[in-house]
């Protein structure tokens, strides 16, 4: 299963999903959930952060038998972010959106838009979650964590989603969800009917090693990636052997 080609988009999709908490309406604890969601959003926006992510993937009925895994690194500073997974890097800074494919030595460059949710490649995940019929949404609390648990209607793309939040910091510790395996397949592939894969996949994302980020470097500096002079764009020395693709007309 080519999980790595699709699953890494889930990370920021889950962060951005927080903005859609109104879709959980008519739950008895909706006010509590809204407060927790706003606290989570503030925790990520209030200070520059870096953290590590580990995804694991298994079939729903055999969660202890891992079929694949993926490790990555995330850097966030307000609305700016960089995340790196398996030779692919996505960079969003004030004016630009950049995709870097290290194996192919390609750099895609486009203009950033203010509505990063609707324009980003995370939209498919966001739309799917936002439109699902939620059967129940509960809060489970203990001394260290608060967990949001969503159960969806039968037969939909998502069956279950849990987000575990660390009480002291308001930061995510773990996300677990059950999703149809076909949602994780690369375009043009169909896992249905293959003996190694069940109808639903179990995905677990662990977030750890949170650190305050020192931003006085090239992390969110466009000149680390390219130099613009008038209508001409050239790659910075770190990417001099890459090919550049301008993805936005009239860039």
PDB file of C-alpha atoms in Angstrom:
ATOM      1  CA  UNK A   1       0.000   0.000   0.000  1.00  0.00           C
ATOM      2  CA  UNK A   2       1.542   3.340  -1.066  1.00  0.00           C
ATOM      3  CA  UNK A   3       0.436   5.017   2.148  1.00  0.00           C
ATOM      4  CA  UNK A   4       3.278   7.522   2.118  1.00  0.00           C
ATOM      5  CA  UNK A   5       2.015   9.232  -1.024  1.00  0.00           C
ATOM      6  CA  UNK A   6      -1.241  10.294   0.613  1.00  0.00           C
ATOM      7  CA  UNK A   7      -1.124  10.006   4.370  1.00  0.00           C
ATOM      8  CA  UNK A   8       1.237  12.884   5.066  1.00  0.00           C
ATOM      9  CA  UNK A   9      -1.432  15.358   3.973  1.00  0.00           C
ATOM     10  CA  UNK A  10      -3.421  14.336   7.037  1.00  0.00           C
ATOM     11  CA  UNK A  11      -1.222  16.194   9.471  1.00  0.00           C
ATOM     12  CA  UNK A  12      -2.100  19.792   8.730  1.00  0.00           C
ATOM     13  CA  UNK A  13      -5.543  18.666   7.618  1.00  0.00           C
ATOM     14  CA  UNK A  14      -6.229  17.627  11.175  1.00  0.00           C
ATOM     15  CA  UNK A  15      -4.941  20.947  12.470  1.00  0.00           C
ATOM     16  CA  UNK A  16      -7.108  22.825  10.019  1.00  0.00           C
ATOM     17  CA  UNK A  17     -10.064  20.619  10.883  1.00  0.00           C
ATOM     18  CA  UNK A  18     -10.122  22.468  14.204  1.00  0.00           C
ATOM     19  CA  UNK A  19     -11.523  25.471  12.398  1.00  0.00           C
ATOM     20  CA  UNK A  20     -14.555  23.382  11.401  1.00  0.00           C
ATOM     21  CA  UNK A  21     -15.817  22.604  14.891  1.00  0.00           C
ATOM     22  CA  UNK A  22     -19.216  24.131  14.016  1.00  0.00           C
ATOM     23  CA  UNK A  23     -19.822  20.924  12.048  1.00  0.00           C
ATOM     24  CA  UNK A  24     -20.115  19.134  15.398  1.00  0.00           C
ATOM     25  CA  UNK A  25     -23.223  21.077  16.320  1.00  0.00           C
ATOM     26  CA  UNK A  26     -26.160  19.731  18.318  1.00  0.00           C
ATOM     27  CA  UNK A  27     -23.913  17.737  20.622  1.00  0.00           C
ATOM     28  CA  UNK A  28     -24.611  18.104  24.342  1.00  0.00           C
ATOM     29  CA  UNK A  29     -20.975  19.044  24.993  1.00  0.00           C
ATOM     30  CA  UNK A  30     -20.537  21.307  21.986  1.00  0.00           C
ATOM     31  CA  UNK A  31     -19.574  24.313  24.130  1.00  0.00           C
ATOM     32  CA  UNK A  32     -16.849  22.337  25.895  1.00  0.00           C
ATOM     33  CA  UNK A  33     -15.509  21.043  22.600  1.00  0.00           C
ATOM     34  CA  UNK A  34     -15.469  24.535  21.120  1.00  0.00           C
ATOM     35  CA  UNK A  35     -13.443  25.810  24.078  1.00  0.00           C
ATOM     36  CA  UNK A  36     -10.939  22.956  23.741  1.00  0.00           C
ATOM     37  CA  UNK A  37     -10.631  23.502  19.999  1.00  0.00           C
ATOM     38  CA  UNK A  38      -9.970  27.210  20.434  1.00  0.00           C
ATOM     39  CA  UNK A  39      -7.334  26.432  23.065  1.00  0.00           C
ATOM     40  CA  UNK A  40      -5.619  24.024  20.675  1.00  0.00           C
ATOM     41  CA  UNK A  41      -5.617  26.576  17.881  1.00  0.00           C
ATOM     42  CA  UNK A  42      -4.140  29.200  20.197  1.00  0.00           C
ATOM     43  CA  UNK A  43      -1.449  26.785  21.415  1.00  0.00           C
ATOM     44  CA  UNK A  44      -0.123  26.335  17.881  1.00  0.00           C
ATOM     45  CA  UNK A  45      -0.441  29.963  16.824  1.00  0.00           C
ATOM     46  CA  UNK A  46       0.852  31.689  19.947  1.00  0.00           C
ATOM     47  CA  UNK A  47       4.514  30.728  19.557  1.00  0.00           C
ATOM     48  CA  UNK A  48       6.873  29.248  16.959  1.00  0.00           C
ATOM     49  CA  UNK A  49       7.130  25.473  17.341  1.00  0.00           C
ATOM     50  CA  UNK A  50       8.884  22.472  15.894  1.00  0.00           C
ATOM     51  CA  UNK A  51       7.900  18.877  16.547  1.00  0.00           C
ATOM     52  CA  UNK A  52       8.263  15.349  15.230  1.00  0.00           C
ATOM     53  CA  UNK A  53       5.499  13.170  13.830  1.00  0.00           C
ATOM     54  CA  UNK A  54       5.293   9.418  13.420  1.00  0.00           C
ATOM     55  CA  UNK A  55       2.495   7.805  11.447  1.00  0.00           C
ATOM     56  CA  UNK A  56       1.728   4.091  11.557  1.00  0.00           C
ATOM     57  CA  UNK A  57      -0.730   2.263   9.357  1.00  0.00           C
ATOM     58  CA  UNK A  58      -2.494  -1.071   9.851  1.00  0.00           C
ATOM     59  CA  UNK A  59      -5.731  -2.833   9.000  1.00  0.00           C
ATOM     60  CA  UNK A  60      -8.695  -2.073  11.248  1.00  0.00           C
ATOM     61  CA  UNK A  61      -9.031  -5.587  12.670  1.00  0.00           C
ATOM     62  CA  UNK A  62      -5.302  -6.197  13.201  1.00  0.00           C
ATOM     63  CA  UNK A  63      -4.009  -2.883  14.604  1.00  0.00           C
ATOM     64  CA  UNK A  64      -0.909  -4.509  16.140  1.00  0.00           C
ATOM     65  CA  UNK A  65       0.383  -5.654  12.741  1.00  0.00           C
ATOM     66  CA  UNK A  66       1.932  -2.570  11.144  1.00  0.00           C
ATOM     67  CA  UNK A  67       1.865  -2.411   7.354  1.00  0.00           C
ATOM     68  CA  UNK A  68       3.737   0.857   6.953  1.00  0.00           C
ATOM     69  CA  UNK A  69       5.106   3.829   8.858  1.00  0.00           C
ATOM     70  CA  UNK A  70       6.198   7.356   8.124  1.00  0.00           C
ATOM     71  CA  UNK A  71       8.294   9.851  10.086  1.00  0.00           C
ATOM     72  CA  UNK A  72       8.396  13.575   9.613  1.00  0.00           C
ATOM     73  CA  UNK A  73       9.284  16.965  11.021  1.00  0.00           C
ATOM     74  CA  UNK A  74       7.068  20.051  11.266  1.00  0.00           C
ATOM     75  CA  UNK A  75       7.945  23.713  11.780  1.00  0.00           C
ATOM     76  CA  UNK A  76       5.191  26.265  12.474  1.00  0.00           C
ATOM     77  CA  UNK A  77       5.228  30.001  13.059  1.00  0.00           C
ATOM     78  CA  UNK A  78       1.761  31.539  12.988  1.00  0.00           C
ATOM     79  CA  UNK A  79       0.393  30.984   9.490  1.00  0.00           C
ATOM     80  CA  UNK A  80       3.812  29.948   8.146  1.00  0.00           C
ATOM     81  CA  UNK A  81       4.768  26.294   8.154  1.00  0.00           C
ATOM     82  CA  UNK A  82       7.179  23.722   6.779  1.00  0.00           C
ATOM     83  CA  UNK A  83       6.707  19.983   6.974  1.00  0.00           C
ATOM     84  CA  UNK A  84       9.028  17.285   5.738  1.00  0.00           C
ATOM     85  CA  UNK A  85       8.042  13.696   5.013  1.00  0.00           C
ATOM     86  CA  UNK A  86       9.910  11.013   3.107  1.00  0.00           C
ATOM     87  CA  UNK A  87      11.855  13.236   0.716  1.00  0.00           C
ATOM     88  CA  UNK A  88       8.979  15.651   0.153  1.00  0.00           C
ATOM     89  CA  UNK A  89       8.729  19.085   1.727  1.00  0.00           C
ATOM     90  CA  UNK A  90       5.889  21.590   1.778  1.00  0.00           C
ATOM     91  CA  UNK A  91       6.611  25.217   2.640  1.00  0.00           C
ATOM     92  CA  UNK A  92       4.031  27.943   3.143  1.00  0.00           C
ATOM     93  CA  UNK A  93       5.300  31.431   3.837  1.00  0.00           C
ATOM     94  CA  UNK A  94       3.631  34.810   3.631  1.00  0.00           C
ATOM     95  CA  UNK A  95       3.630  35.261  -0.131  1.00  0.00           C
ATOM     96  CA  UNK A  96       4.568  31.838  -1.512  1.00  0.00           C
ATOM     97  CA  UNK A  97       3.690  28.168  -1.462  1.00  0.00           C
ATOM     98  CA  UNK A  98       6.553  25.785  -2.289  1.00  0.00           C
ATOM     99  CA  UNK A  99       6.646  22.027  -2.890  1.00  0.00           C
ATOM    100  CA  UNK A 100      10.021  20.282  -2.967  1.00  0.00           C
ATOM    101  CA  UNK A 101      10.534  16.752  -4.320  1.00  0.00           C
ATOM    102  CA  UNK A 102      14.083  15.808  -3.405  1.00  0.00           C
ATOM    103  CA  UNK A 103      14.292  12.505  -5.247  1.00  0.00           C
ATOM    104  CA  UNK A 104      13.108  14.071  -8.515  1.00  0.00           C
ATOM    105  CA  UNK A 105      14.922  17.351  -7.811  1.00  0.00           C
ATOM    106  CA  UNK A 106      11.842  19.411  -8.561  1.00  0.00           C
ATOM    107  CA  UNK A 107      10.692  22.634  -6.901  1.00  0.00           C
ATOM    108  CA  UNK A 108       7.145  23.863  -7.489  1.00  0.00           C
ATOM    109  CA  UNK A 109       6.592  27.524  -6.742  1.00  0.00           C
ATOM    110  CA  UNK A 110       3.296  29.364  -6.534  1.00  0.00           C
ATOM    111  CA  UNK A 111       1.666  32.347  -4.931  1.00  0.00           C
ATOM    112  CA  UNK A 112       0.230  31.831  -1.472  1.00  0.00           C
ATOM    113  CA  UNK A 113      -3.377  32.721  -0.842  1.00  0.00           C
ATOM    114  CA  UNK A 114      -4.908  33.960   2.351  1.00  0.00           C
ATOM    115  CA  UNK A 115      -7.440  31.130   2.408  1.00  0.00           C
ATOM    116  CA  UNK A 116      -4.856  28.370   2.793  1.00  0.00           C
ATOM    117  CA  UNK A 117      -7.491  25.838   3.786  1.00  0.00           C
ATOM    118  CA  UNK A 118      -9.443  25.971   0.553  1.00  0.00           C
ATOM    119  CA  UNK A 119      -6.401  26.232  -1.694  1.00  0.00           C
ATOM    120  CA  UNK A 120      -4.088  23.687  -0.107  1.00  0.00           C
ATOM    121  CA  UNK A 121      -3.799  19.992  -1.065  1.00  0.00           C
ATOM    122  CA  UNK A 122      -5.447  19.216   2.279  1.00  0.00           C
ATOM    123  CA  UNK A 123      -8.865  20.212   0.966  1.00  0.00           C
ATOM    124  CA  UNK A 124      -9.927  16.671   0.078  1.00  0.00           C
ATOM    125  CA  UNK A 125      -9.388  15.530   3.649  1.00  0.00           C
ATOM    126  CA  UNK A 126     -11.072  18.599   5.101  1.00  0.00           C
ATOM    127  CA  UNK A 127     -14.125  18.273   2.869  1.00  0.00           C
ATOM    128  CA  UNK A 128     -14.477  14.590   3.647  1.00  0.00           C
ATOM    129  CA  UNK A 129     -14.383  15.110   7.415  1.00  0.00           C
ATOM    130  CA  UNK A 130     -16.562  18.205   7.377  1.00  0.00           C
ATOM    131  CA  UNK A 131     -19.301  16.515   5.341  1.00  0.00           C
ATOM    132  CA  UNK A 132     -19.409  13.254   7.266  1.00  0.00           C
ATOM    133  CA  UNK A 133     -22.477  12.552   9.374  1.00  0.00           C
ATOM    134  CA  UNK A 134     -21.299  12.512  12.991  1.00  0.00           C
ATOM    135  CA  UNK A 135     -23.249  10.080  15.155  1.00  0.00           C
ATOM    136  CA  UNK A 136     -21.636  11.107  18.433  1.00  0.00           C
ATOM    137  CA  UNK A 137     -18.869  13.361  19.710  1.00  0.00           C
ATOM    138  CA  UNK A 138     -17.578  12.942  23.258  1.00  0.00           C
ATOM    139  CA  UNK A 139     -14.904  14.292  25.580  1.00  0.00           C
ATOM    140  CA  UNK A 140     -12.887  11.867  27.702  1.00  0.00           C
ATOM    141  CA  UNK A 141     -10.744  13.443  30.411  1.00  0.00           C
ATOM    142  CA  UNK A 142      -7.983  12.213  32.698  1.00  0.00           C
ATOM    143  CA  UNK A 143      -5.232  13.978  34.635  1.00  0.00           C
ATOM    144  CA  UNK A 144      -2.881  14.280  31.656  1.00  0.00           C
ATOM    145  CA  UNK A 145      -5.049  14.315  28.528  1.00  0.00           C
ATOM    146  CA  UNK A 146      -8.400  15.300  27.088  1.00  0.00           C
ATOM    147  CA  UNK A 147      -9.585  13.233  24.123  1.00  0.00           C
ATOM    148  CA  UNK A 148     -12.159  14.254  21.517  1.00  0.00           C
ATOM    149  CA  UNK A 149     -13.807  11.106  20.140  1.00  0.00           C
ATOM    150  CA  UNK A 150     -16.004  11.314  17.046  1.00  0.00           C
ATOM    151  CA  UNK A 151     -18.032   8.376  15.746  1.00  0.00           C
ATOM    152  CA  UNK A 152     -19.400   8.717  12.216  1.00  0.00           C
ATOM    153  CA  UNK A 153     -22.446   7.194  10.581  1.00  0.00           C
ATOM    154  CA  UNK A 154     -22.047   3.680   9.159  1.00  0.00           C
ATOM    155  CA  UNK A 155     -20.780   3.232   5.616  1.00  0.00           C
ATOM    156  CA  UNK A 156     -19.051   6.593   5.285  1.00  0.00           C
ATOM    157  CA  UNK A 157     -15.423   7.326   4.431  1.00  0.00           C
ATOM    158  CA  UNK A 158     -14.466   7.827   8.066  1.00  0.00           C
ATOM    159  CA  UNK A 159     -15.658   5.560  10.854  1.00  0.00           C
ATOM    160  CA  UNK A 160     -13.933   7.024  13.907  1.00  0.00           C
ATOM    161  CA  UNK A 161     -11.603   9.891  14.834  1.00  0.00           C
ATOM    162  CA  UNK A 162      -9.858  10.566  18.151  1.00  0.00           C
ATOM    163  CA  UNK A 163      -7.689  13.566  18.996  1.00  0.00           C
ATOM    164  CA  UNK A 164      -5.770  13.428  22.283  1.00  0.00           C
ATOM    165  CA  UNK A 165      -4.725  16.799  23.710  1.00  0.00           C
ATOM    166  CA  UNK A 166      -2.178  17.367  26.473  1.00  0.00           C
ATOM    167  CA  UNK A 167      -3.923  19.270  29.257  1.00  0.00           C
ATOM    168  CA  UNK A 168      -1.050  21.496  30.346  1.00  0.00           C
ATOM    169  CA  UNK A 169       0.080  22.696  26.920  1.00  0.00           C
ATOM    170  CA  UNK A 170      -3.060  22.385  24.791  1.00  0.00           C
ATOM    171  CA  UNK A 171      -0.984  20.613  22.107  1.00  0.00           C
ATOM    172  CA  UNK A 172      -1.889  17.431  20.262  1.00  0.00           C
ATOM    173  CA  UNK A 173      -0.296  14.252  21.551  1.00  0.00           C
ATOM    174  CA  UNK A 174      -1.928  11.655  19.321  1.00  0.00           C
ATOM    175  CA  UNK A 175      -4.523  11.332  16.569  1.00  0.00           C
ATOM    176  CA  UNK A 176      -6.147   8.024  15.643  1.00  0.00           C
ATOM    177  CA  UNK A 177      -8.680   7.460  12.905  1.00  0.00           C
ATOM    178  CA  UNK A 178     -10.361   4.729  10.884  1.00  0.00           C
ATOM    179  CA  UNK A 179     -10.672   5.592   7.206  1.00  0.00           C
ATOM    180  CA  UNK A 180     -11.549   3.624   4.102  1.00  0.00           C
ATOM    181  CA  UNK A 181      -8.355   2.121   2.725  1.00  0.00           C
ATOM    182  CA  UNK A 182      -9.152   3.470  -0.736  1.00  0.00           C
ATOM    183  CA  UNK A 183      -8.642   7.006   0.630  1.00  0.00           C
ATOM    184  CA  UNK A 184      -4.965   6.225   1.267  1.00  0.00           C
ATOM    185  CA  UNK A 185      -4.231   4.716  -2.134  1.00  0.00           C
ATOM    186  CA  UNK A 186      -2.328   6.619  -4.792  1.00  0.00           C
ATOM    187  CA  UNK A 187      -4.335   7.775  -7.808  1.00  0.00           C
ATOM    188  CA  UNK A 188      -4.838   4.937 -10.268  1.00  0.00           C
ATOM    189  CA  UNK A 189      -4.488   2.160  -7.673  1.00  0.00           C
ATOM    190  CA  UNK A 190      -7.330   0.182  -6.102  1.00  0.00           C
ATOM    191  CA  UNK A 191      -6.682  -1.794  -2.900  1.00  0.00           C
ATOM    192  CA  UNK A 192     -10.219  -3.248  -2.815  1.00  0.00           C
ATOM    193  CA  UNK A 193     -10.161  -7.003  -3.008  1.00  0.00           C
ATOM    194  CA  UNK A 194      -6.446  -7.329  -2.247  1.00  0.00           C
ATOM    195  CA  UNK A 195      -5.967  -9.882   0.495  1.00  0.00           C
ATOM    196  CA  UNK A 196      -3.516  -7.771   2.509  1.00  0.00           C
ATOM    197  CA  UNK A 197      -5.927  -4.864   2.938  1.00  0.00           C
ATOM    198  CA  UNK A 198      -9.247  -4.590   4.718  1.00  0.00           C
ATOM    199  CA  UNK A 199     -12.018  -2.142   3.895  1.00  0.00           C
ATOM    200  CA  UNK A 200     -10.970   0.244   6.678  1.00  0.00           C
ATOM    201  CA  UNK A 201      -7.460   1.266   7.673  1.00  0.00           C
ATOM    202  CA  UNK A 202      -6.284   2.326  11.120  1.00  0.00           C
ATOM    203  CA  UNK A 203      -3.944   5.327  11.111  1.00  0.00           C
ATOM    204  CA  UNK A 204      -2.170   6.555  14.248  1.00  0.00           C
ATOM    205  CA  UNK A 205      -0.187   9.804  14.347  1.00  0.00           C
ATOM    206  CA  UNK A 206       2.007  10.545  17.356  1.00  0.00           C
ATOM    207  CA  UNK A 207       3.220  14.109  17.927  1.00  0.00           C
ATOM    208  CA  UNK A 208       6.243  14.532  20.155  1.00  0.00           C
ATOM    209  CA  UNK A 209       9.487  16.366  20.878  1.00  0.00           C
ATOM    210  CA  UNK A 210       7.815  19.777  20.868  1.00  0.00           C
ATOM    211  CA  UNK A 211      10.335  22.603  21.050  1.00  0.00           C
ATOM    212  CA  UNK A 212      10.225  26.371  20.821  1.00  0.00           C
ATOM    213  CA  UNK A 213      11.470  27.344  17.407  1.00  0.00           C
ATOM    214  CA  UNK A 214      14.179  29.918  16.823  1.00  0.00           C
ATOM    215  CA  UNK A 215      12.993  31.660  13.672  1.00  0.00           C
ATOM    216  CA  UNK A 216      15.956  33.970  13.130  1.00  0.00           C
ATOM    217  CA  UNK A 217      17.266  31.792  10.309  1.00  0.00           C
ATOM    218  CA  UNK A 218      16.273  30.660   6.807  1.00  0.00           C
ATOM    219  CA  UNK A 219      13.337  28.448   7.792  1.00  0.00           C
ATOM    220  CA  UNK A 220      10.744  30.895   6.465  1.00  0.00           C
ATOM    221  CA  UNK A 221      12.988  33.026   4.266  1.00  0.00           C
ATOM    222  CA  UNK A 222      12.047  32.872   0.593  1.00  0.00           C
ATOM    223  CA  UNK A 223      15.642  33.638  -0.404  1.00  0.00           C
ATOM    224  CA  UNK A 224      16.706  30.256   0.945  1.00  0.00           C
ATOM    225  CA  UNK A 225      14.715  28.732  -1.928  1.00  0.00           C
ATOM    226  CA  UNK A 226      14.775  31.222  -4.795  1.00  0.00           C
ATOM    227  CA  UNK A 227      15.735  34.738  -5.821  1.00  0.00           C
ATOM    228  CA  UNK A 228      13.414  36.991  -7.759  1.00  0.00           C
ATOM    229  CA  UNK A 229      14.607  39.860  -9.936  1.00  0.00           C
ATOM    230  CA  UNK A 230      11.805  41.569 -11.814  1.00  0.00           C
ATOM    231  CA  UNK A 231      10.051  38.875 -13.814  1.00  0.00           C
ATOM    232  CA  UNK A 232      12.978  36.468 -13.519  1.00  0.00           C
ATOM    233  CA  UNK A 233      13.119  33.717 -10.896  1.00  0.00           C
ATOM    234  CA  UNK A 234      16.262  31.703 -10.180  1.00  0.00           C
ATOM    235  CA  UNK A 235      16.913  29.023  -7.605  1.00  0.00           C
ATOM    236  CA  UNK A 236      19.031  29.655  -4.530  1.00  0.00           C
ATOM    237  CA  UNK A 237      22.387  27.826  -4.229  1.00  0.00           C
ATOM    238  CA  UNK A 238      20.890  25.071  -2.051  1.00  0.00           C
ATOM    239  CA  UNK A 239      18.656  24.074  -4.997  1.00  0.00           C
ATOM    240  CA  UNK A 240      20.860  25.009  -7.929  1.00  0.00           C
ATOM    241  CA  UNK A 241      20.631  21.493  -9.435  1.00  0.00           C
ATOM    242  CA  UNK A 242      16.820  21.385  -9.202  1.00  0.00           C
ATOM    243  CA  UNK A 243      14.291  22.112 -11.922  1.00  0.00           C
ATOM    244  CA  UNK A 244      11.782  24.832 -11.115  1.00  0.00           C
ATOM    245  CA  UNK A 245       8.102  24.769 -12.083  1.00  0.00           C
ATOM    246  CA  UNK A 246       6.048  27.951 -11.724  1.00  0.00           C
ATOM    247  CA  UNK A 247       2.600  26.738 -10.731  1.00  0.00           C
ATOM    248  CA  UNK A 248       0.824  30.115 -10.622  1.00  0.00           C
ATOM    249  CA  UNK A 249       0.013  32.046 -13.842  1.00  0.00           C
ATOM    250  CA  UNK A 250       1.408  35.580 -13.977  1.00  0.00           C
ATOM    251  CA  UNK A 251       3.740  34.784 -11.108  1.00  0.00           C
TER     252      UNK A 251
END
